[in-house]
PDB file of C-alpha atoms in Angstrom:
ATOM      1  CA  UNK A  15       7.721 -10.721  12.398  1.00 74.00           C
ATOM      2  CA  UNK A  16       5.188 -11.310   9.290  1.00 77.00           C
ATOM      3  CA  UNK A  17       2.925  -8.741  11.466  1.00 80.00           C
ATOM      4  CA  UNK A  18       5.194  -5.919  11.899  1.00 84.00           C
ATOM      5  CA  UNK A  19       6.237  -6.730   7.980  1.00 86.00           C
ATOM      6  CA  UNK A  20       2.564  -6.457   7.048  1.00 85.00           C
ATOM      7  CA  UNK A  21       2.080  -3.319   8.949  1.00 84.00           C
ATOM      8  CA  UNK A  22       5.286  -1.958   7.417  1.00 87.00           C
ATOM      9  CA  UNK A  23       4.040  -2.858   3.913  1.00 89.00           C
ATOM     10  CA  UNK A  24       0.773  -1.185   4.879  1.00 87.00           C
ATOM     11  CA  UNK A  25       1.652   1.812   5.875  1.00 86.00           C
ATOM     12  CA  UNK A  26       3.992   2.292   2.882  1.00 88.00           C
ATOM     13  CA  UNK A  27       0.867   1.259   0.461  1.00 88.00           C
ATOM     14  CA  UNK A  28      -1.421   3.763   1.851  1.00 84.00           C
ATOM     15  CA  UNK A  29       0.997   6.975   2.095  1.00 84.00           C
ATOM     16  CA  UNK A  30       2.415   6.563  -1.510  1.00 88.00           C
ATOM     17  CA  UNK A  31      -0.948   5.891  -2.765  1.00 83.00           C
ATOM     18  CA  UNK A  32      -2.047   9.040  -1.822  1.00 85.00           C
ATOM     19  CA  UNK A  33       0.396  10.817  -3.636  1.00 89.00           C
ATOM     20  CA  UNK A  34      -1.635   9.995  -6.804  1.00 89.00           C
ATOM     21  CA  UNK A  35      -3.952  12.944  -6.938  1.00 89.00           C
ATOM     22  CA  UNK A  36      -1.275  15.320  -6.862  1.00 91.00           C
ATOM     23  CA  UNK A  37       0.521  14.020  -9.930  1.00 94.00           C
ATOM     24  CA  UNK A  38      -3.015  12.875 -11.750  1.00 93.00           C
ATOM     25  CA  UNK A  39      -4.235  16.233 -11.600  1.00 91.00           C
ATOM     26  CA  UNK A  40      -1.070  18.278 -12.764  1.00 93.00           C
ATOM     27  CA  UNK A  41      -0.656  15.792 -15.742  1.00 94.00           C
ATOM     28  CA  UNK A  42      -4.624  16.253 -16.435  1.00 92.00           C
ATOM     29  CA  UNK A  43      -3.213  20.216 -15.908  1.00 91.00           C
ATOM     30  CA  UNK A  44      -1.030  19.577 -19.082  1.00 92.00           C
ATOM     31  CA  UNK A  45      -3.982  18.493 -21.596  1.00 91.00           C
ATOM     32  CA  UNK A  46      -3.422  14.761 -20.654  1.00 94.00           C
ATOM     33  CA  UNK A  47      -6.446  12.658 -20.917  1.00 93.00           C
ATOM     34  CA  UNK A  48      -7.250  10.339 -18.501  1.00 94.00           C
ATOM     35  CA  UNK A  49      -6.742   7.043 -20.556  1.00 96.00           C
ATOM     36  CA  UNK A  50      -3.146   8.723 -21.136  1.00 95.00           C
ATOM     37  CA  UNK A  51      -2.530   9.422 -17.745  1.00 96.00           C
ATOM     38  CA  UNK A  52      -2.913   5.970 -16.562  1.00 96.00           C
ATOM     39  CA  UNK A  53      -1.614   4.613 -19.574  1.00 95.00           C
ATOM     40  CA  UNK A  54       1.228   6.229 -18.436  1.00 96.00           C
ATOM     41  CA  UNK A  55       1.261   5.447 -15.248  1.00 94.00           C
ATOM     42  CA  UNK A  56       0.525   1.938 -15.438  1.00 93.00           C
ATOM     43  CA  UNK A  57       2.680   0.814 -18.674  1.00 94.00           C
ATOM     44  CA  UNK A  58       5.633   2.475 -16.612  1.00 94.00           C
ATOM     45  CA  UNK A  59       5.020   0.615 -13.397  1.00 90.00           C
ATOM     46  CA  UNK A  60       4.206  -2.417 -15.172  1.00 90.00           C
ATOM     47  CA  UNK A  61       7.897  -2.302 -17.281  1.00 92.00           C
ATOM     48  CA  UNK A  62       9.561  -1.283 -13.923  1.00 88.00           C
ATOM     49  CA  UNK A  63       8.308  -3.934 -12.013  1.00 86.00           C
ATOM     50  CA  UNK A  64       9.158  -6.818 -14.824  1.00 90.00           C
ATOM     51  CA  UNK A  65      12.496  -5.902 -14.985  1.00 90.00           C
ATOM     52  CA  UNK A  66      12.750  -5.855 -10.616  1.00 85.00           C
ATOM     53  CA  UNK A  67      11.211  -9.532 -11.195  1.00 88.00           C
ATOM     54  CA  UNK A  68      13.680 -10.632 -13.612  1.00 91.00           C
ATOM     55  CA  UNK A  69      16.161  -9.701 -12.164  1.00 89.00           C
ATOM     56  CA  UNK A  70      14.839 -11.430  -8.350  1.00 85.00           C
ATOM     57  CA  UNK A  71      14.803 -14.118 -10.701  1.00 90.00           C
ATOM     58  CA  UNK A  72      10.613 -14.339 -10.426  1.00 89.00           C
ATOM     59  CA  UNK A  73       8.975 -16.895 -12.912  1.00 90.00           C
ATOM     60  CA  UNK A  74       5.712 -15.238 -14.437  1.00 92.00           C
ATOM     61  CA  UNK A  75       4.553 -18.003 -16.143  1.00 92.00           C
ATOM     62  CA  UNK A  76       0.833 -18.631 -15.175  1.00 92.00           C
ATOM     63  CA  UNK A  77      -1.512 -21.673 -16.045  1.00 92.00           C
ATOM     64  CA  UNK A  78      -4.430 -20.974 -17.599  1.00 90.00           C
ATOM     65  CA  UNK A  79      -6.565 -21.034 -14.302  1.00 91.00           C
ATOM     66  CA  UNK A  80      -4.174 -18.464 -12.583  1.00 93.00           C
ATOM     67  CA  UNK A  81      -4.082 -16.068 -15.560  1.00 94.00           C
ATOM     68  CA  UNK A  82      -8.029 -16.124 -15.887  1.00 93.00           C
ATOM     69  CA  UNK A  83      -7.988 -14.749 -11.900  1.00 94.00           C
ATOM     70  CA  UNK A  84      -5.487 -12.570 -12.911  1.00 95.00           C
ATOM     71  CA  UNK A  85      -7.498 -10.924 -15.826  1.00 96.00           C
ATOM     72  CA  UNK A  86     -10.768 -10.460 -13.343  1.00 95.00           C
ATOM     73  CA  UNK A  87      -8.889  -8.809 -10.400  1.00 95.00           C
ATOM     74  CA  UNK A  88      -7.212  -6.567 -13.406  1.00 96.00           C
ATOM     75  CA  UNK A  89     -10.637  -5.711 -14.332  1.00 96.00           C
ATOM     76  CA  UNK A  90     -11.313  -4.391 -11.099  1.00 95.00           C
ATOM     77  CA  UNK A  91      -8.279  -2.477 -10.359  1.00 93.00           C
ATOM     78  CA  UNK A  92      -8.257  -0.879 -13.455  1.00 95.00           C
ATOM     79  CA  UNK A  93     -12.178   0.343 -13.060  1.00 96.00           C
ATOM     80  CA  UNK A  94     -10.945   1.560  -9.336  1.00 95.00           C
ATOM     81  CA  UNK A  95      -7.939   3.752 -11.124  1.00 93.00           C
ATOM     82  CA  UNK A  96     -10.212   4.814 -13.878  1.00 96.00           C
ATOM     83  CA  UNK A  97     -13.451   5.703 -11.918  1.00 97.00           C
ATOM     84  CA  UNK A  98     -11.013   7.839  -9.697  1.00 94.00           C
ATOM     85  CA  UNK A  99      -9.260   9.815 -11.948  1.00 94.00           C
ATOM     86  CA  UNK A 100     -13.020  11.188 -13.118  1.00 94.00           C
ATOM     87  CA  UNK A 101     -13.699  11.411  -9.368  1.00 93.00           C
ATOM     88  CA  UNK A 102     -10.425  13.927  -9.324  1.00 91.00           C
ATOM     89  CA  UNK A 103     -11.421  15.410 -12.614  1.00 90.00           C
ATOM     90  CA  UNK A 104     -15.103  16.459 -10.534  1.00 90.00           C
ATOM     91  CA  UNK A 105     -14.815  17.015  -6.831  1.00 88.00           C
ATOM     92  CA  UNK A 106     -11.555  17.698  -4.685  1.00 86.00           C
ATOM     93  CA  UNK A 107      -8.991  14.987  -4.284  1.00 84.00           C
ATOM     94  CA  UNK A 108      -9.411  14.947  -0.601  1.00 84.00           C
ATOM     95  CA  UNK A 109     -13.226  14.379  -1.139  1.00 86.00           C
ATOM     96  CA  UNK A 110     -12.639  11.437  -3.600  1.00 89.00           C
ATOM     97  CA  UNK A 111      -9.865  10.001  -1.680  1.00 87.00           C
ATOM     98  CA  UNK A 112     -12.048  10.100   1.365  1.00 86.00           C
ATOM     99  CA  UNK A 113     -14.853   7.987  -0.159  1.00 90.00           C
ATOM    100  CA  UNK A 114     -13.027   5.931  -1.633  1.00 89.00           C
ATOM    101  CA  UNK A 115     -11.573   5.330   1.789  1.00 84.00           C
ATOM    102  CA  UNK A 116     -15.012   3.131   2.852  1.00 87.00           C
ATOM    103  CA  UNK A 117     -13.668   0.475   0.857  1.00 84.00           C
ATOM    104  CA  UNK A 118     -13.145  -1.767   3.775  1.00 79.00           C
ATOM    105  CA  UNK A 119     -16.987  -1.655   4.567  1.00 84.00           C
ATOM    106  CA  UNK A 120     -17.922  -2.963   1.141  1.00 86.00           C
ATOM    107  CA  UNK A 121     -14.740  -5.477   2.058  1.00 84.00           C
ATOM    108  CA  UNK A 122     -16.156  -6.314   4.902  1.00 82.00           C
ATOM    109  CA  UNK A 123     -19.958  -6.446   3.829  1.00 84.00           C
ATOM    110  CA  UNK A 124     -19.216  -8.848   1.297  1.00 86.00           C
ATOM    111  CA  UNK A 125     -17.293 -11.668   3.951  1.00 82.00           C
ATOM    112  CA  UNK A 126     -20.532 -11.602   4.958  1.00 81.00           C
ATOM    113  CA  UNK A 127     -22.941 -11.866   2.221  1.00 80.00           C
ATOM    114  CA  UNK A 128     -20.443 -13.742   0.018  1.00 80.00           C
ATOM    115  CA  UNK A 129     -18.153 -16.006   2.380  1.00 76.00           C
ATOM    116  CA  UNK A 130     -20.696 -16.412   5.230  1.00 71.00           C
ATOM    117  CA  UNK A 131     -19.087 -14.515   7.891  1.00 73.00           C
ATOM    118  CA  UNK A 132     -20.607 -13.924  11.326  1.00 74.00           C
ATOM    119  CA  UNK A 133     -23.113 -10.816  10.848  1.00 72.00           C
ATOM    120  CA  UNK A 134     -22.026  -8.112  13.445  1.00 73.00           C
ATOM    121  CA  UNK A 135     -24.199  -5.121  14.459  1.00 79.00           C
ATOM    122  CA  UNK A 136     -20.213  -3.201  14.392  1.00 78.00           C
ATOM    123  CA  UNK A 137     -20.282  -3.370  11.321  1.00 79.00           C
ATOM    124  CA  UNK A 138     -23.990  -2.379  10.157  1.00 81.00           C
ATOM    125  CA  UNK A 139     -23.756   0.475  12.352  1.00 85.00           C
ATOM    126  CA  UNK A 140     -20.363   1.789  10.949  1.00 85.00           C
ATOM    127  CA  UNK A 141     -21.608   1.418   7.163  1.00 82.00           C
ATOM    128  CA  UNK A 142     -24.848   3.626   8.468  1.00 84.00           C
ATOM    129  CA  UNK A 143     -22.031   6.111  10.491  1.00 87.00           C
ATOM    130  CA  UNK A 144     -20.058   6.125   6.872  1.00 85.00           C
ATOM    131  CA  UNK A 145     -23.148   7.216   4.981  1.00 82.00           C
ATOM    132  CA  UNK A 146     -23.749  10.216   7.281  1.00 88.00           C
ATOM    133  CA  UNK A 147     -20.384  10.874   6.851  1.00 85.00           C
ATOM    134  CA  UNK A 148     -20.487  10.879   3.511  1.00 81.00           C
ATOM    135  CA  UNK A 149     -23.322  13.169   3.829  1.00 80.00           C
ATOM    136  CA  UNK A 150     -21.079  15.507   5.657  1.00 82.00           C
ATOM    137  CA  UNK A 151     -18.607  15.047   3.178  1.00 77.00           C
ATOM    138  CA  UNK A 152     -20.398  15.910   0.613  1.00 70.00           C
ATOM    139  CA  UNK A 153     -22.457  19.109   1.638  1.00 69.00           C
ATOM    140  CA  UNK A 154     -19.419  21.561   1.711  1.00 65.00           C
ATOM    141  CA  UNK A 155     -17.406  22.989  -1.613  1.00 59.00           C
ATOM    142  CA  UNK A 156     -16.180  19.893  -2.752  1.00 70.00           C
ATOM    143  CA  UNK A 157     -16.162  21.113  -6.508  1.00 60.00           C
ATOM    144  CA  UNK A 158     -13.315  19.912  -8.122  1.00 62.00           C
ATOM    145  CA  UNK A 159     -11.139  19.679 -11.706  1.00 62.00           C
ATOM    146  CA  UNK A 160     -14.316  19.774 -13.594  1.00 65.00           C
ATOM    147  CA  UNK A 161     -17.003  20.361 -11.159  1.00 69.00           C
ATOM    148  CA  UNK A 162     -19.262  17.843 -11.916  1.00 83.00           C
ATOM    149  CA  UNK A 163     -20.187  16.671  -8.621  1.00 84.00           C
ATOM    150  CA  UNK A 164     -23.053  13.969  -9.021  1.00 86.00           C
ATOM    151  CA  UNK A 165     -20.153  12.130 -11.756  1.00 91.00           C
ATOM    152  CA  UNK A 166     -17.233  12.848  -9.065  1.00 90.00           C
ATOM    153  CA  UNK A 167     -18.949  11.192  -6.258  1.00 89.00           C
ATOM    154  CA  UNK A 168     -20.527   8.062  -8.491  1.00 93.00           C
ATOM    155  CA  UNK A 169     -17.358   7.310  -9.883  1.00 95.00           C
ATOM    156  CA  UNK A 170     -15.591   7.916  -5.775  1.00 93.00           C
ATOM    157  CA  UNK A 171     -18.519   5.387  -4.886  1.00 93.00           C
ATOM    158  CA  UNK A 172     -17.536   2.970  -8.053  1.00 96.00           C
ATOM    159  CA  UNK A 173     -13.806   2.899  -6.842  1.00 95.00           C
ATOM    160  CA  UNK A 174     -15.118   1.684  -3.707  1.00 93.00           C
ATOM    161  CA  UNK A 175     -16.469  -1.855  -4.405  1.00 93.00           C
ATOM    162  CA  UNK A 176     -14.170  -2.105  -7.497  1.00 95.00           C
ATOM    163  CA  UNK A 177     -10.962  -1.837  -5.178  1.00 90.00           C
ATOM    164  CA  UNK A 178     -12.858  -4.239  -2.660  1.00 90.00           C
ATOM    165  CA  UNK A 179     -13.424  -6.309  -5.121  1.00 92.00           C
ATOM    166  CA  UNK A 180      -9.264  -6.630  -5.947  1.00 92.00           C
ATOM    167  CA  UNK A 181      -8.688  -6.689  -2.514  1.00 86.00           C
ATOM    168  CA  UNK A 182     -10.881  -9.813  -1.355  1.00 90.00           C
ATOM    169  CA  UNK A 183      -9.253 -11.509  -4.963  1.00 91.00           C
ATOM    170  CA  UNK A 184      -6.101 -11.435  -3.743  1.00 88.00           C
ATOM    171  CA  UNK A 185      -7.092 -13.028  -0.706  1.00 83.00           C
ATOM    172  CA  UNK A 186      -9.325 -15.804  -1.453  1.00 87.00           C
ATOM    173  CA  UNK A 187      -8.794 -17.206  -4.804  1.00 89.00           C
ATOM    174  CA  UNK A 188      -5.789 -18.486  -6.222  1.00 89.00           C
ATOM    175  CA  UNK A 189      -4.030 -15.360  -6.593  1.00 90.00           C
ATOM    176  CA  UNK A 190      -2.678 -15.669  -2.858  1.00 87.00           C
ATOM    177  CA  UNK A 191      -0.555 -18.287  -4.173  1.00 88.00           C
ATOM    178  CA  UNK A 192       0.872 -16.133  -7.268  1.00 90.00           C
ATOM    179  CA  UNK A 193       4.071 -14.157  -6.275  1.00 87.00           C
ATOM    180  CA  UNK A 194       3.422 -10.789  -5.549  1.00 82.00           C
ATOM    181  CA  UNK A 195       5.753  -9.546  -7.973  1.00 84.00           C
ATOM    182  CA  UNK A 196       4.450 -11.098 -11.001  1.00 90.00           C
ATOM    183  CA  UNK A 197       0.767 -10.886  -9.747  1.00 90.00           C
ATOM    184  CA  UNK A 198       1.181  -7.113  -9.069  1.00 85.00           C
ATOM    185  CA  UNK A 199       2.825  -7.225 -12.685  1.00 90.00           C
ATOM    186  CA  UNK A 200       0.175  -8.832 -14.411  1.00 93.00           C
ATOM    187  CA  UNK A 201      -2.066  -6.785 -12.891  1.00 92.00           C
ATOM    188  CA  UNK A 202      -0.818  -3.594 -14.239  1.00 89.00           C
ATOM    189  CA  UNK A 203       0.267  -4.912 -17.457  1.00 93.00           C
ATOM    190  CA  UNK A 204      -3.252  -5.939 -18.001  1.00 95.00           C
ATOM    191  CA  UNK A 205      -4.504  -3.008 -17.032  1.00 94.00           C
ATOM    192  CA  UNK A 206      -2.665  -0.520 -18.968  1.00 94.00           C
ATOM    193  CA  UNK A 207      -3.254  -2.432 -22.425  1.00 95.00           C
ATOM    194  CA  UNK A 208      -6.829  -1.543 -21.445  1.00 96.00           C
ATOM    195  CA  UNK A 209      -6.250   2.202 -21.408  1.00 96.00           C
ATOM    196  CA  UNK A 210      -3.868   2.110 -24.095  1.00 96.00           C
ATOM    197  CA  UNK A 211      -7.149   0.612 -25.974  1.00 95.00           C
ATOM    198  CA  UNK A 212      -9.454   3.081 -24.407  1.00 95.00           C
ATOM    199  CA  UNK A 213      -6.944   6.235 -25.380  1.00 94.00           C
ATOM    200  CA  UNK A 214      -6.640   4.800 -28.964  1.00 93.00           C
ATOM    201  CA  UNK A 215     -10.328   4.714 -29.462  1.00 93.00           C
ATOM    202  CA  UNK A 216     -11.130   8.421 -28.047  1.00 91.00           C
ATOM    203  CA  UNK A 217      -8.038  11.047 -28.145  1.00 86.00           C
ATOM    204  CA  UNK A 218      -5.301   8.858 -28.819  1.00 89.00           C
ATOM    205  CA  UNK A 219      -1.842   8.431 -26.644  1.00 92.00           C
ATOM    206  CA  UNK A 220       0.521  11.153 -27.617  1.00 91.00           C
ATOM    207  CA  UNK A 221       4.789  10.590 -26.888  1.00 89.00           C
ATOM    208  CA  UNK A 222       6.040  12.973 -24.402  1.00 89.00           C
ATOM    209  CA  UNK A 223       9.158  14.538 -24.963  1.00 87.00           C
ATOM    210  CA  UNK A 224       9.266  17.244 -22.256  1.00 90.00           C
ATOM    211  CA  UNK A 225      11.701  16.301 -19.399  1.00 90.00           C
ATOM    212  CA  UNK A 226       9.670  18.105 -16.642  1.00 90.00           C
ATOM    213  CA  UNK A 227       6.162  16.415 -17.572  1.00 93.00           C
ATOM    214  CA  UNK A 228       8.263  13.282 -17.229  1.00 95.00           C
ATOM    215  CA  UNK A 229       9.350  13.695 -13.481  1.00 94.00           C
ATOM    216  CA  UNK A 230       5.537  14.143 -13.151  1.00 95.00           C
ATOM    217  CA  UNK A 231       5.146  10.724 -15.123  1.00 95.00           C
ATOM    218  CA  UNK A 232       7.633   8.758 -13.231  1.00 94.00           C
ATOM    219  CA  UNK A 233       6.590   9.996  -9.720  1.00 93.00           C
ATOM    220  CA  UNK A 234       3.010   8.945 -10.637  1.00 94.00           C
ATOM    221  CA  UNK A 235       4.334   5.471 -12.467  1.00 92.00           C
ATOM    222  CA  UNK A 236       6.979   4.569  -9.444  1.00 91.00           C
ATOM    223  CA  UNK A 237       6.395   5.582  -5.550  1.00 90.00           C
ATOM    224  CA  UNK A 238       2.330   6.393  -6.452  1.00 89.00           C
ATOM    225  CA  UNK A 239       1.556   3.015  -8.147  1.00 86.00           C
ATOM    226  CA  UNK A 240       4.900   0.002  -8.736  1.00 82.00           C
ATOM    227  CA  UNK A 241       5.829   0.487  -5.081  1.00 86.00           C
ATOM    228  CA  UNK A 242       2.254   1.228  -3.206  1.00 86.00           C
ATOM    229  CA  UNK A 243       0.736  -1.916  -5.622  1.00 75.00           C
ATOM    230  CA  UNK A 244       3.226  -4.235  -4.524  1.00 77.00           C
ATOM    231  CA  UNK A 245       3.253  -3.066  -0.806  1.00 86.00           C
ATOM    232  CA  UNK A 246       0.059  -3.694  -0.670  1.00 79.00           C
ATOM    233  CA  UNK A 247      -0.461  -7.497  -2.221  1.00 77.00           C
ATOM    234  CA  UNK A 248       2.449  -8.035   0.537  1.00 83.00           C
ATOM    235  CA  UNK A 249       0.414  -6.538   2.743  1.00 86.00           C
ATOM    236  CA  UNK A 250      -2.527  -8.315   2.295  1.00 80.00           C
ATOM    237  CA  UNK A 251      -0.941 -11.602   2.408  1.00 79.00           C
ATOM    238  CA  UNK A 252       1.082 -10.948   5.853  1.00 84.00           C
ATOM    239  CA  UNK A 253      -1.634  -9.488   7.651  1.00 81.00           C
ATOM    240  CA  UNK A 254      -5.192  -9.964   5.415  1.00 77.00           C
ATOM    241  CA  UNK A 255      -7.523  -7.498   3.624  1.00 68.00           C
ATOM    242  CA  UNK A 256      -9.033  -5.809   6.748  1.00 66.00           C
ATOM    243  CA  UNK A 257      -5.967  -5.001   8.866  1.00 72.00           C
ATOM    244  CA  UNK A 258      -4.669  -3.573   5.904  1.00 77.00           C
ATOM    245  CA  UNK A 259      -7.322  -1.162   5.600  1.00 68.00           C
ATOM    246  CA  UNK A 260      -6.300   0.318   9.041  1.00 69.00           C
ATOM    247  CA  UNK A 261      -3.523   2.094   8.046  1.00 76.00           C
ATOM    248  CA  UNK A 262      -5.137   2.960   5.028  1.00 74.00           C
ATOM    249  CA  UNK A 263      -6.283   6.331   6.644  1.00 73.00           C
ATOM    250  CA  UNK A 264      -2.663   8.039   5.876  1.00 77.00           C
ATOM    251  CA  UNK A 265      -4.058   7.657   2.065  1.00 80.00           C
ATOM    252  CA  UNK A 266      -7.292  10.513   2.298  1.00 82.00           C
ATOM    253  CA  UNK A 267      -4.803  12.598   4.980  1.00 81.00           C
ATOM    254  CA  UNK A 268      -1.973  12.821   2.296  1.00 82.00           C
ATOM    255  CA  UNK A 269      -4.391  13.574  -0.339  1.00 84.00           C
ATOM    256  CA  UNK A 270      -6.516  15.871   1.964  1.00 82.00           C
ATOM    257  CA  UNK A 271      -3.094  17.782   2.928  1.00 84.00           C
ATOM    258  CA  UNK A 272      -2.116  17.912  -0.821  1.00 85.00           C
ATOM    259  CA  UNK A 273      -5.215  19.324  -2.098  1.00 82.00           C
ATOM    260  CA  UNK A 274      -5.613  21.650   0.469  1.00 82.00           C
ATOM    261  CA  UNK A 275      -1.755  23.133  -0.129  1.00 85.00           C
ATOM    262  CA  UNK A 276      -0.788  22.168  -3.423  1.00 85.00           C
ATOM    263  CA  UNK A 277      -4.591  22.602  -5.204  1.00 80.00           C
ATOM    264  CA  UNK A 278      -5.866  25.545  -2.585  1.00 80.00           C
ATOM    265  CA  UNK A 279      -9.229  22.771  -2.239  1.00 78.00           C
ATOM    266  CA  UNK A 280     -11.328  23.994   0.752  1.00 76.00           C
ATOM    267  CA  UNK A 281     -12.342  21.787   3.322  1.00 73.00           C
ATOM    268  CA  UNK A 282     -15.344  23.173   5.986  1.00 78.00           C
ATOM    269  CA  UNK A 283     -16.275  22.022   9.384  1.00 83.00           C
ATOM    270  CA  UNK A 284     -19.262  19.549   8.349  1.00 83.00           C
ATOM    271  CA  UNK A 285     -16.664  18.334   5.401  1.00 80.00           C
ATOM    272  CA  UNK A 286     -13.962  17.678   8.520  1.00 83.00           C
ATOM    273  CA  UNK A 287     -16.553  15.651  10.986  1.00 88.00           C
ATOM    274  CA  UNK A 288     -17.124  13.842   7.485  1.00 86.00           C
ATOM    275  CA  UNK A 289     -14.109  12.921   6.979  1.00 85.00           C
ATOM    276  CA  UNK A 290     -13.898  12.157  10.659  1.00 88.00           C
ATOM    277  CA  UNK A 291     -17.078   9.663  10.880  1.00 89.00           C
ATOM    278  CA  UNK A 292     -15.554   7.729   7.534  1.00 87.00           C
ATOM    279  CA  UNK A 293     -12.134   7.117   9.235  1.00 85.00           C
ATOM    280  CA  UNK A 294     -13.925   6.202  12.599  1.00 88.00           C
ATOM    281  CA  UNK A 295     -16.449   3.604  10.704  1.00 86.00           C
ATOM    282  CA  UNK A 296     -13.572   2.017   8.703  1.00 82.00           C
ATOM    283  CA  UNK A 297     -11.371   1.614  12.250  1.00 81.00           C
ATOM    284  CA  UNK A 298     -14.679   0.418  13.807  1.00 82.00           C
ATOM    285  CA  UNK A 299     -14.872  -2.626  11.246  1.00 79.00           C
ATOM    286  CA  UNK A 300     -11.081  -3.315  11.007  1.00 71.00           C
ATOM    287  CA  UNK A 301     -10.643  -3.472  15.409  1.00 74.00           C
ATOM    288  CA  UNK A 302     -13.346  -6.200  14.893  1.00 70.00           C
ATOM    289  CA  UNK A 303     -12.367  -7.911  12.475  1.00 64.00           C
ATOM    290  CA  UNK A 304      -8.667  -7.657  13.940  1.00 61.00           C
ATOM    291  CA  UNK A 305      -9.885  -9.122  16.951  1.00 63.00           C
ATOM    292  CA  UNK A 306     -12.406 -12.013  15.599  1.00 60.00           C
TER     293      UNK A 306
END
């Protein structure tokens, strides 16, 4: 039953999250920064999710050892929400979202170096199949908000060891004690006092008043970032950090499908068999891990 919970969880995580180009790029459409836009996003969540906590009667109080693990895995989810909203600005959301896909091979590349897993051949071979991938990936018109392509695809690349990072936290320090509630709420509360410092040391945060930039707000704040955080700390805790990652793949096909209707972004043959080789890598490494 935890299983088919964790799968459940994971599956909701990974098609929400992909819904975050889509409203990331039509509030960056308005003149939002991006310190606003995840101010935004993650002051929301982070109020939203307090009051669900309250009211399941959560306690959020955190010794001093707890809260410093909380701060670090903040760090690195807000440098993965950051460095992707540039990645967005630069090439096409499908593009970034795809990269940033590959996290599970820096997950599962640092077991290895860092917890002394088992070195497997499976998984050395599907980070080199990723990289040619990527190559793919990035040799068609992936051009994006800006068009900076050499900053899209660092800051795509960034998001990849920063959200591997968060997601090997969760699991293996004392965070997988911390309810996920509270931890997914300190996480984002955290997290958007750092943009709302970032925004009031560049353009400022302005107060929107307009009722249709706020649907845009709240579906970026709620299903894109509250619900797909939490599903995915319960996630990782029913079923671990690299099954996760397998149904991770409806993330890059929802933004993929988004960009490609909603943003016209053009995808080309060598960009598809890209995309293709990334999703096969990452299902190469989570089968074997799944089964070790």
């Amino acid at each position: 039953m935890n299983r088919i919970k964790g799968i459940l969880y994971a599956i909701v995580s990974s098609s929400t999250f992909g819904l975050a180009p889509f409203f990331t790029l039509t509030l960056l459409s308005f003149g939002y920064s991006s310190f606003e836009v995840l101010t935004y996003r993650w002051g929301i969540a982070s109020l939203c999710l307090i009051g669900f906590g309250l009211l399941a009667g959560c306690n959020f109080r955190l010794s001093k050892k707890d809260f410093g693990v909380v701060f670090l895995l903040s760090l690195f989810r807000a440098t993965t929400s950051f460095s992707l909203v540039i990645a967005y600005q630069n090439i096409a959301s499908g593009v970034a979202s795809t990269i940033h896909f590959m996290y599970p091979l820096a997950v599962a590349l640092a077991m290895i170096f860092f917890y002394h897993e088992k070195k497997s051949g499976w998984v050395i071979s599907a980070v080199l199949l990723s990289i040619l991938g990527a190559i793919l990936l990035s040799s068609g018109n992936i051009a994006g908000y800006n068009a900076n392509v050499t900053v899209g695809i660092i800051c795509a690349c960034i998001s990849i060891f920063s959200y591997g990072g968060y997601i090997i936290g969760v699991r293996k320090t004392r965070a997988v004690a911390i309810n996920s509630t509270v931890l997914t709420c300190y996480v984002m509360g955290l997290g958007a006092l750092f943009f709302i410092i970032g925004g009031c040391l560049t353009e400022g945060i302005r107060l929107e008043t307009q009722g249709k930039v706020w649907l845009y707000i709240l579906g970026l704040a709620l299903p894109a970032t509250a619900i797909s955080n939490m599903a995915l700390v319960k996630a990782i805790k029913h079923i671990g950090p690299t099954l996760t990652s397998i149904f991770g793949a409806m993330e890059p096909l929802t933004a993929v499908f988004i960009g490609i209707v909603v943003f016209h972004e053009t995808f080309t043959i060598s960009g598809i068999l890209g995309m293709l080789l990334i999703i096969i890598a990452v299902f190469i490494v989570v089968v074997k891990e799944n089964r070790k």
